[in-house]
Amino acid sequence: MKVALNVLLALSVMLSSAGRLQASDDAWIEKVMAWTIDGYFQKAEDFLNERIARTDSAISPCFYLASVLNSKMTHFENIDDAGKFEHLLTYIIKKSNERLEQKDLSDSALAKYYFYRGSAYGYLAYFQGQNGRWVKALENGIKAIKDLTACTEIDSAMYEAYLGLGTYKYWRSTKLKFVLWLPFLADQREEGIADIKRALRSSSNSRYMAMHQLIYILIDYKHYDEALQYAREAIAHFPESQFMWWAYAHVYYKRHDYPQAVKAYQHLLKLIERHPESNPSHWLDCQLRIAELYRRMGQNDLARRAAEKIWQKRSEFPETEKNRKRLARAERLLQELNEGQF
């Protein structure tokens, strides 16, 4: 059930960024999104907190702050900002409800508030699903899709909403029918991909957040050449972004192009090592992938050296279930290599 909900509520990623709304040309939003993509969460958070104080808690900066906190918790693999995150989302839903109850709203305003409310429900759904609150997660996920659909029906040029809808359609078609025993669900993979490509029509940084999701979906769909094309564009535009380099490296990994995957992960490792807000768990994950790739290529000495670096630093990583599994893999790899099994 947990797997099913995490897939269904891939809404978090789809809304992870929330791109700039069509009607907005605020440069500050682009600045915040660029900081988030490049992993400078504190800078983005401080900027938005100051803006919220100046604008009397306006919906827009609250929304983008929730987006930054979501990305930050995903990056650091924790829920340290959960309280503030959920408070912001509840506030956004409340204020959007108040605006939507007003008479004579323009179509542009209606679409905007449906987008904000739907995005907030999507964030809540994902977060609740990750933390075992299944009933509320499903309830809010359905509300999110309903609002995002209403948004696009009012304004077909609200490209950011298509990212959410496309992601939902794709993962529902590929995962939910099997995990939840729903074989009657229509295959909407192509439709989902088409929706996400519509989101790419945005000229703002939301285009690259949509592209990031499309890369992973194309990998899942086994369209590796197309995924690589987008991944190359993503790292060209954001050469310092760990988010984008993870996606780029993963394309090569899934294509079984191991030499190129190693090069990509080695570059990513350097980005992780020099970034002031890096997650040490990412260093562990990246180094482990390099070790395992060397093993697959039969380069056992290089595999051993990579695994030994992990073991030497084992006390430096956060004590999480993911890291325990990663360290167990590194230990097992070292044992096998030292026993001459490769």
Coordinates of C-alpha atoms in Angstrom, one line a residue:
M1 CA 0.0 0.0 0.0
K2 CA 2.8 2.4 0.8
V3 CA 4.4 1.8 -2.6
A4 CA 1.1 2.5 -4.3
L5 CA 0.6 5.7 -2.5
N6 CA 4.1 7.0 -3.1
V7 CA 3.6 6.4 -6.8
L8 CA 0.1 7.8 -6.9
L9 CA 1.3 10.9 -5.0
A10 CA 4.2 11.5 -7.2
L11 CA 2.4 14.8 -7.1
S12 CA 5.1 16.2 -4.8
V13 CA 7.7 16.0 -7.5
M14 CA 5.3 17.2 -10.1
L15 CA 4.5 20.2 -8.0
S16 CA 8.0 20.4 -6.6
S17 CA 8.5 23.5 -7.9
A18 CA 5.7 24.9 -8.9
G19 CA 6.8 27.0 -11.7
R20 CA 6.0 30.5 -12.4
L21 CA 2.3 31.1 -13.1
Q22 CA 1.5 32.2 -16.6
A23 CA 0.2 35.6 -15.5
S24 CA 3.2 36.4 -13.4
D25 CA 6.4 38.0 -14.5
D26 CA 7.9 38.4 -11.1
A27 CA 11.7 38.1 -11.3
W28 CA 11.8 37.0 -7.6
I29 CA 10.0 33.7 -8.4
E30 CA 12.6 32.9 -11.0
K31 CA 15.4 33.7 -8.5
V32 CA 13.9 31.4 -5.9
M33 CA 13.4 28.6 -8.3
A34 CA 17.0 28.8 -9.5
W35 CA 18.3 28.8 -5.9
T36 CA 16.2 25.7 -5.2
I37 CA 17.3 23.8 -8.4
D38 CA 20.9 24.5 -7.4
G39 CA 20.4 23.4 -3.8
Y40 CA 20.7 26.8 -2.0
F41 CA 17.7 26.2 0.2
Q42 CA 18.7 28.5 3.0
K43 CA 19.1 31.5 0.7
A44 CA 15.7 30.8 -0.9
E45 CA 14.1 30.3 2.5
D46 CA 15.5 33.5 4.0
F47 CA 14.4 35.5 1.0
L48 CA 10.9 34.2 1.1
N49 CA 10.5 34.6 4.9
E50 CA 11.5 38.3 4.4
R51 CA 9.0 38.7 1.5
I52 CA 6.2 37.1 3.5
A53 CA 6.8 39.5 6.3
R54 CA 6.7 42.5 3.9
T55 CA 3.6 41.3 2.0
D56 CA 1.5 40.3 5.0
S57 CA 1.6 36.6 4.3
A58 CA 0.5 36.8 0.6
I59 CA -0.4 33.4 -1.0
S60 CA 2.4 33.5 -3.6
P61 CA 5.5 33.7 -1.4
C62 CA 3.9 31.2 1.1
F63 CA 3.4 28.8 -1.8
Y64 CA 6.9 29.1 -2.9
L65 CA 8.2 28.7 0.6
A66 CA 6.3 25.5 0.9
S67 CA 7.9 24.3 -2.3
V68 CA 11.4 25.1 -1.1
L69 CA 10.7 23.3 2.2
N70 CA 9.5 20.3 0.3
S71 CA 12.6 20.2 -1.9
K72 CA 14.8 20.8 1.2
M73 CA 13.3 17.9 3.1
T74 CA 13.6 15.6 0.1
H75 CA 17.2 16.7 -0.4
F76 CA 18.2 16.0 3.2
E77 CA 15.9 12.9 3.6
N78 CA 14.3 14.2 6.8
I79 CA 11.0 15.8 8.0
D80 CA 12.6 18.6 10.1
D81 CA 10.4 21.3 8.5
A82 CA 7.2 19.3 8.5
G83 CA 5.3 21.5 11.0
K84 CA 6.0 24.7 9.1
F85 CA 5.4 23.0 5.7
E86 CA 1.9 21.7 6.7
H87 CA 1.0 25.0 8.3
L88 CA 1.8 26.9 5.1
L89 CA -0.2 24.4 3.0
T90 CA -3.2 24.7 5.3
Y91 CA -2.9 28.5 5.1
I92 CA -2.7 28.4 1.2
I93 CA -5.8 26.2 1.0
K94 CA -7.7 28.5 3.4
K95 CA -6.8 31.7 1.6
S96 CA -7.5 30.1 -1.8
N97 CA -11.0 29.0 -0.6
E98 CA -11.7 32.6 0.5
R99 CA -10.7 34.0 -2.9
L100 CA -12.6 31.4 -4.8
E101 CA -15.8 32.3 -2.9
Q102 CA -15.6 35.8 -4.2
K103 CA -18.0 36.8 -7.0
D104 CA -17.0 38.0 -10.5
L105 CA -13.5 36.6 -10.4
S106 CA -11.7 36.8 -13.8
D107 CA -10.9 33.5 -15.5
S108 CA -7.2 34.2 -14.9
A109 CA -7.8 34.6 -11.1
L110 CA -9.9 31.5 -11.0
A111 CA -7.3 29.4 -12.7
K112 CA -4.6 30.8 -10.4
Y113 CA -6.4 30.0 -7.2
Y114 CA -7.3 26.5 -8.4
F115 CA -3.7 26.0 -9.2
Y116 CA -2.5 27.1 -5.8
R117 CA -5.1 25.1 -3.9
G118 CA -4.6 22.0 -6.1
S119 CA -0.8 22.2 -5.7
A120 CA -1.2 22.6 -1.9
Y121 CA -3.5 19.5 -1.8
G122 CA -0.9 17.7 -3.8
Y123 CA 1.9 18.5 -1.5
L124 CA -0.2 17.5 1.5
A125 CA -1.2 14.2 -0.2
Y126 CA 2.4 13.2 -0.9
F127 CA 3.6 14.1 2.5
Q128 CA 0.8 12.3 4.3
G129 CA 1.3 9.2 2.1
Q130 CA 5.0 9.1 3.0
N131 CA 4.1 9.2 6.6
G132 CA 1.5 6.5 6.6
R133 CA -1.6 8.7 6.7
W134 CA -3.2 6.8 3.9
V135 CA -6.8 7.9 4.1
K136 CA -6.0 11.7 4.1
A137 CA -3.4 11.2 1.5
L138 CA -5.8 9.6 -1.0
E139 CA -8.5 12.2 -0.1
N140 CA -6.1 15.1 -0.8
G141 CA -4.7 13.5 -3.9
I142 CA -8.1 13.4 -5.5
K143 CA -8.7 17.0 -4.6
A144 CA -5.4 18.0 -6.1
I145 CA -6.3 16.4 -9.5
K146 CA -9.7 17.9 -9.5
D147 CA -8.4 21.4 -8.9
L148 CA -5.6 21.1 -11.5
T149 CA -8.1 19.8 -14.0
A150 CA -10.3 22.7 -13.3
C151 CA -7.3 25.1 -13.7
T152 CA -6.5 23.8 -17.2
E153 CA -10.1 23.8 -18.3
I154 CA -10.3 27.5 -17.5
D155 CA -6.9 28.4 -18.8
S156 CA -5.3 25.9 -21.2
A157 CA -2.1 27.9 -21.2
M158 CA -1.5 27.3 -17.4
Y159 CA 1.4 25.0 -18.3
E160 CA 2.5 24.2 -14.7
A161 CA -0.8 22.4 -14.0
Y162 CA -0.1 20.0 -16.9
L163 CA 3.0 18.8 -15.2
G164 CA 0.9 17.6 -12.3
L165 CA -1.7 16.0 -14.4
G166 CA 0.7 14.3 -16.7
T167 CA 2.8 12.9 -13.9
Y168 CA -0.4 11.5 -12.2
K169 CA -1.6 9.9 -15.5
Y170 CA 1.7 8.2 -16.2
W171 CA 2.3 6.7 -12.8
R172 CA -1.3 5.7 -12.3
S173 CA -1.1 3.8 -15.6
T174 CA 2.2 2.0 -14.9
K175 CA 2.1 1.3 -11.2
L176 CA -1.3 1.5 -9.6
K177 CA -3.2 -1.0 -11.7
F178 CA -0.8 -3.7 -10.6
V179 CA -0.2 -2.6 -7.0
L180 CA -3.8 -1.9 -6.3
W181 CA -5.2 -4.7 -8.5
L182 CA -7.0 -2.3 -10.8
P183 CA -6.5 -3.9 -14.3
F184 CA -9.4 -1.9 -15.7
L185 CA -7.5 1.4 -15.6
A186 CA -6.8 2.8 -19.0
D187 CA -3.3 3.1 -20.2
Q188 CA -2.6 6.9 -20.1
R189 CA 1.1 6.8 -20.4
E190 CA 1.3 8.5 -23.7
E191 CA -1.3 11.1 -22.6
G192 CA 0.7 11.7 -19.5
I193 CA 3.9 12.2 -21.3
A194 CA 2.2 14.6 -23.8
D195 CA 0.8 16.6 -20.8
I196 CA 4.3 17.0 -19.3
K197 CA 5.7 18.1 -22.7
R198 CA 3.0 20.8 -22.7
A199 CA 4.4 22.0 -19.4
L200 CA 7.8 22.3 -21.2
R201 CA 6.3 25.2 -23.2
S202 CA 6.8 27.5 -20.3
S203 CA 9.8 29.7 -20.8
S204 CA 10.6 30.0 -17.1
N205 CA 12.6 27.6 -14.8
S206 CA 9.4 25.6 -14.4
R207 CA 10.3 24.2 -17.8
Y208 CA 13.4 22.6 -16.2
M209 CA 11.4 21.2 -13.3
A210 CA 9.1 19.6 -15.8
M211 CA 12.0 18.3 -17.7
H212 CA 13.5 16.8 -14.6
Q213 CA 10.3 14.7 -14.1
L214 CA 10.1 13.9 -17.8
I215 CA 13.6 12.4 -17.7
Y216 CA 12.6 9.9 -15.0
I217 CA 9.4 9.0 -16.7
L218 CA 11.1 8.4 -20.1
I219 CA 13.6 6.2 -18.3
D220 CA 10.8 4.2 -16.8
Y221 CA 9.2 4.0 -20.3
K222 CA 12.6 2.8 -21.6
H223 CA 12.9 5.7 -24.0
Y224 CA 16.5 6.2 -23.0
D225 CA 17.7 8.2 -26.1
E226 CA 15.0 10.8 -25.6
A227 CA 15.6 10.9 -21.8
L228 CA 19.3 11.5 -22.5
Q229 CA 18.5 14.4 -24.9
Y230 CA 16.5 16.2 -22.2
A231 CA 19.1 15.3 -19.5
R232 CA 21.9 16.9 -21.5
E233 CA 19.8 20.1 -21.9
A234 CA 19.1 20.1 -18.2
I235 CA 22.7 20.0 -17.1
A236 CA 23.7 22.5 -19.7
H237 CA 21.2 25.0 -18.2
F238 CA 22.0 24.1 -14.6
P239 CA 25.5 22.7 -14.6
E240 CA 25.9 23.0 -10.8
S241 CA 22.5 21.3 -10.0
Q242 CA 22.8 18.0 -8.1
F243 CA 19.1 17.3 -9.0
M244 CA 19.9 17.5 -12.7
W245 CA 23.1 15.5 -12.5
W246 CA 21.4 12.7 -10.6
A247 CA 18.9 12.4 -13.4
Y248 CA 21.7 12.6 -16.1
A249 CA 23.7 9.9 -14.4
H250 CA 20.7 7.7 -14.0
V251 CA 20.0 7.7 -17.7
Y252 CA 23.4 6.2 -18.4
Y253 CA 22.9 3.8 -15.6
K254 CA 19.6 2.5 -16.9
R255 CA 21.0 2.3 -20.5
H256 CA 23.8 0.1 -19.1
D257 CA 26.3 2.5 -20.5
Y258 CA 28.5 2.0 -17.4
P259 CA 31.6 3.9 -18.4
Q260 CA 29.5 7.1 -19.0
A261 CA 27.5 6.5 -15.8
V262 CA 30.7 6.3 -13.8
K263 CA 31.9 9.6 -15.3
A264 CA 28.6 11.2 -14.5
Y265 CA 28.5 10.0 -10.9
Q266 CA 32.2 11.1 -10.4
H267 CA 31.2 14.6 -11.6
L268 CA 28.2 14.5 -9.3
L269 CA 30.4 13.4 -6.4
K270 CA 32.5 16.6 -6.9
L271 CA 29.4 18.7 -6.9
I272 CA 28.3 17.1 -3.6
E273 CA 31.7 17.6 -2.0
R274 CA 32.0 21.3 -2.7
H275 CA 28.4 22.4 -2.1
P276 CA 27.8 24.1 1.3
E277 CA 24.3 22.5 1.7
S278 CA 25.1 19.0 0.5
N279 CA 23.6 15.9 2.2
P280 CA 26.4 13.5 3.3
S281 CA 24.0 10.6 2.6
H282 CA 24.2 11.6 -1.1
W283 CA 28.0 11.2 -1.0
L284 CA 27.5 7.7 0.3
D285 CA 24.9 6.8 -2.3
C286 CA 26.9 8.3 -5.2
Q287 CA 30.2 6.6 -4.1
L288 CA 28.4 3.3 -3.7
R289 CA 27.0 3.5 -7.2
I290 CA 30.5 4.1 -8.5
A291 CA 31.9 1.1 -6.7
E292 CA 29.1 -1.2 -7.9
L293 CA 29.5 0.1 -11.5
Y294 CA 33.2 -0.7 -11.4
R295 CA 32.3 -4.2 -10.2
R296 CA 29.9 -4.7 -13.1
M297 CA 32.6 -3.6 -15.5
G298 CA 35.0 -6.1 -14.0
Q299 CA 37.4 -3.4 -12.7
N300 CA 37.7 -5.0 -9.3
D301 CA 40.7 -2.9 -8.0
L302 CA 38.8 0.3 -8.7
A303 CA 35.6 -1.1 -7.2
R304 CA 37.5 -2.1 -4.0
R305 CA 39.1 1.3 -3.7
A306 CA 35.7 3.0 -4.1
A307 CA 34.1 0.8 -1.5
E308 CA 37.0 1.2 0.9
K309 CA 36.5 5.0 0.8
I310 CA 32.9 4.4 2.0
W311 CA 34.0 2.1 4.8
Q312 CA 36.6 4.6 6.0
K313 CA 34.0 7.3 6.4
R314 CA 31.2 5.0 7.7
S315 CA 30.9 6.9 11.0
E316 CA 30.3 10.2 9.3
F317 CA 26.9 9.4 7.8
P318 CA 23.5 10.1 9.4
E319 CA 22.1 7.0 11.0
T320 CA 19.1 6.3 8.8
E321 CA 17.5 3.1 7.5
K322 CA 18.6 4.0 4.0
N323 CA 22.2 4.5 5.1
R324 CA 22.3 1.2 7.0
K325 CA 21.3 -0.5 3.8
R326 CA 23.8 1.4 1.8
L327 CA 26.6 0.6 4.2
A328 CA 25.6 -3.1 4.3
R329 CA 25.9 -3.2 0.5
A330 CA 29.3 -1.6 0.6
E331 CA 30.4 -4.1 3.3
R332 CA 29.1 -7.0 1.3
L333 CA 30.8 -5.7 -1.9
L334 CA 34.2 -5.4 0.0
Q335 CA 33.8 -8.9 1.4
E336 CA 33.1 -10.4 -2.0
L337 CA 36.0 -8.6 -3.7
N338 CA 38.4 -9.5 -0.9
E339 CA 37.3 -13.1 -1.2
G340 CA 38.2 -13.1 -4.9
Q341 CA 34.7 -13.8 -6.1
F342 CA 35.0 -11.4 -9.0

